[in-house]
């Protein structure tokens, strides 16, 4: 009875099949659209940035809330320990937001707060 493949022929066919499978996998990985759909997602912070890297919006939990950002530089905020969303203008400076907080005090009393701020600026040429 004659063998169908010799050892070397088998390895050549096997490596060819693996190469084609790898190429198809690689092609499919890079040909997907940039848009993804999720039914549910858990995150602690989302940074929305412009193509040039300018920060436009931060949505975060209490632990990862940003400090006070002025012209793209993050400075410690003296009182912000809350979750929410912070908006930024074209120069990367905080320009408003929606934050909310709530806690139970040492005596058991509950406290909650919320703050909405939208800053409008009228820029004039100098």
Short mmCIF file of C-alpha atoms in Angstrom, two decimals:
data_model
loop_
_atom_site.label_atom_id
_atom_site.label_comp_id
_atom_site.label_asym_id
_atom_site.label_seq_id
_atom_site.Cartn_x
_atom_site.Cartn_y
_atom_site.Cartn_z
CA UNK A 1 0.00 0.00 0.00
CA UNK A 2 1.37 3.42 -1.03
CA UNK A 3 1.51 6.31 1.45
CA UNK A 4 -0.43 9.38 0.46
CA UNK A 5 2.19 11.90 1.69
CA UNK A 6 5.79 11.64 2.64
CA UNK A 7 6.88 13.36 5.84
CA UNK A 8 8.27 16.37 3.96
CA UNK A 9 5.19 16.73 1.75
CA UNK A 10 2.92 16.57 4.79
CA UNK A 11 4.88 19.38 6.48
CA UNK A 12 4.71 21.51 3.32
CA UNK A 13 0.92 21.10 3.04
CA UNK A 14 0.47 21.66 6.77
CA UNK A 15 2.56 24.86 6.79
CA UNK A 16 0.71 26.12 3.70
CA UNK A 17 -2.67 25.61 5.38
CA UNK A 18 -1.46 27.36 8.55
CA UNK A 19 -0.06 30.26 6.52
CA UNK A 20 -3.36 30.76 4.69
CA UNK A 21 -5.33 30.54 7.96
CA UNK A 22 -3.00 33.08 9.59
CA UNK A 23 -3.30 35.45 6.62
CA UNK A 24 -7.12 35.27 6.70
CA UNK A 25 -7.15 35.91 10.45
CA UNK A 26 -4.78 38.86 10.09
CA UNK A 27 -6.82 40.33 7.22
CA UNK A 28 -10.07 40.06 9.19
CA UNK A 29 -8.52 41.70 12.24
CA UNK A 30 -7.54 44.83 10.31
CA UNK A 31 -10.54 45.07 7.98
CA UNK A 32 -13.19 45.68 10.64
CA UNK A 33 -14.84 49.05 10.88
CA UNK A 34 -13.72 51.40 13.65
CA UNK A 35 -17.21 51.43 15.09
CA UNK A 36 -18.03 48.92 17.80
CA UNK A 37 -21.38 48.16 19.40
CA UNK A 38 -21.79 47.05 22.98
CA UNK A 39 -24.87 46.05 24.88
CA UNK A 40 -23.29 46.98 28.21
CA UNK A 41 -19.89 48.28 29.23
CA UNK A 42 -18.31 48.86 32.66
CA UNK A 43 -15.67 51.58 32.89
CA UNK A 44 -14.26 53.86 35.56
CA UNK A 45 -13.33 56.77 33.29
CA UNK A 46 -13.90 57.82 29.69
CA UNK A 47 -11.78 60.58 28.10
CA UNK A 48 -13.22 62.06 24.90
CA UNK A 49 -10.42 63.72 22.92
CA UNK A 50 -10.05 65.55 19.62
CA UNK A 51 -7.81 64.06 16.89
CA UNK A 52 -5.01 66.39 18.07
CA UNK A 53 -5.30 65.05 21.64
CA UNK A 54 -7.21 68.01 23.13
CA UNK A 55 -9.41 66.80 25.99
CA UNK A 56 -13.11 67.66 25.40
CA UNK A 57 -15.05 65.59 27.96
CA UNK A 58 -14.30 63.36 30.94
CA UNK A 59 -16.88 61.00 32.40
CA UNK A 60 -15.51 59.41 35.54
CA UNK A 61 -16.24 57.75 38.81
CA UNK A 62 -15.26 59.25 42.15
CA UNK A 63 -11.84 57.56 42.32
CA UNK A 64 -10.64 58.73 38.89
CA UNK A 65 -12.20 62.20 38.79
CA UNK A 66 -9.80 64.73 37.27
CA UNK A 67 -8.39 67.71 39.10
CA UNK A 68 -8.89 71.21 37.77
CA UNK A 69 -7.54 71.20 34.19
CA UNK A 70 -6.26 74.50 32.80
CA UNK A 71 -4.85 74.56 29.24
CA UNK A 72 -4.38 70.80 29.31
CA UNK A 73 -2.50 70.77 32.64
CA UNK A 74 -4.08 68.83 35.50
CA UNK A 75 -3.92 70.63 38.86
CA UNK A 76 -5.19 69.16 42.15
CA UNK A 77 -8.75 70.25 42.88
CA UNK A 78 -9.26 71.27 46.52
CA UNK A 79 -12.76 69.84 46.93
CA UNK A 80 -13.69 67.59 43.98
CA UNK A 81 -14.23 64.05 45.19
CA UNK A 82 -17.30 63.25 43.12
CA UNK A 83 -18.37 61.33 40.04
CA UNK A 84 -19.71 63.07 36.95
CA UNK A 85 -18.85 64.62 33.61
CA UNK A 86 -16.58 67.60 33.01
CA UNK A 87 -16.56 69.61 29.75
CA UNK A 88 -13.49 71.35 28.27
CA UNK A 89 -13.15 74.23 25.81
CA UNK A 90 -10.90 74.50 22.74
CA UNK A 91 -7.80 75.33 24.79
CA UNK A 92 -8.29 72.33 27.10
CA UNK A 93 -9.57 74.27 30.10
CA UNK A 94 -12.51 73.08 32.20
CA UNK A 95 -15.63 74.79 30.95
CA UNK A 96 -18.48 73.27 32.97
CA UNK A 97 -19.88 69.95 33.99
CA UNK A 98 -22.34 67.83 35.89
CA UNK A 99 -21.18 66.26 39.13
CA UNK A 100 -23.06 64.41 41.86
CA UNK A 101 -22.25 62.99 45.25
CA UNK A 102 -23.86 61.27 48.19
CA UNK A 103 -22.70 59.73 51.45
CA UNK A 104 -23.80 58.64 54.88
CA UNK A 105 -22.27 60.72 57.65
CA UNK A 106 -20.79 59.41 60.92
CA UNK A 107 -24.11 60.01 62.73
CA UNK A 108 -26.02 58.02 60.08
CA UNK A 109 -27.52 61.07 58.34
CA UNK A 110 -27.53 60.84 54.57
CA UNK A 111 -26.30 63.72 52.44
CA UNK A 112 -26.41 64.16 48.67
CA UNK A 113 -25.55 66.92 46.28
CA UNK A 114 -25.39 67.72 42.60
CA UNK A 115 -23.96 70.56 40.56
CA UNK A 116 -24.51 71.63 36.96
CA UNK A 117 -22.27 74.37 35.56
CA UNK A 118 -22.07 75.60 31.98
CA UNK A 119 -19.70 78.45 31.29
CA UNK A 120 -20.34 80.72 28.33
CA UNK A 121 -17.54 82.95 27.18
CA UNK A 122 -17.69 85.82 24.74
CA UNK A 123 -14.36 85.94 23.00
CA UNK A 124 -13.37 89.16 21.32
CA UNK A 125 -10.36 89.78 19.13
CA UNK A 126 -7.61 91.75 20.76
#
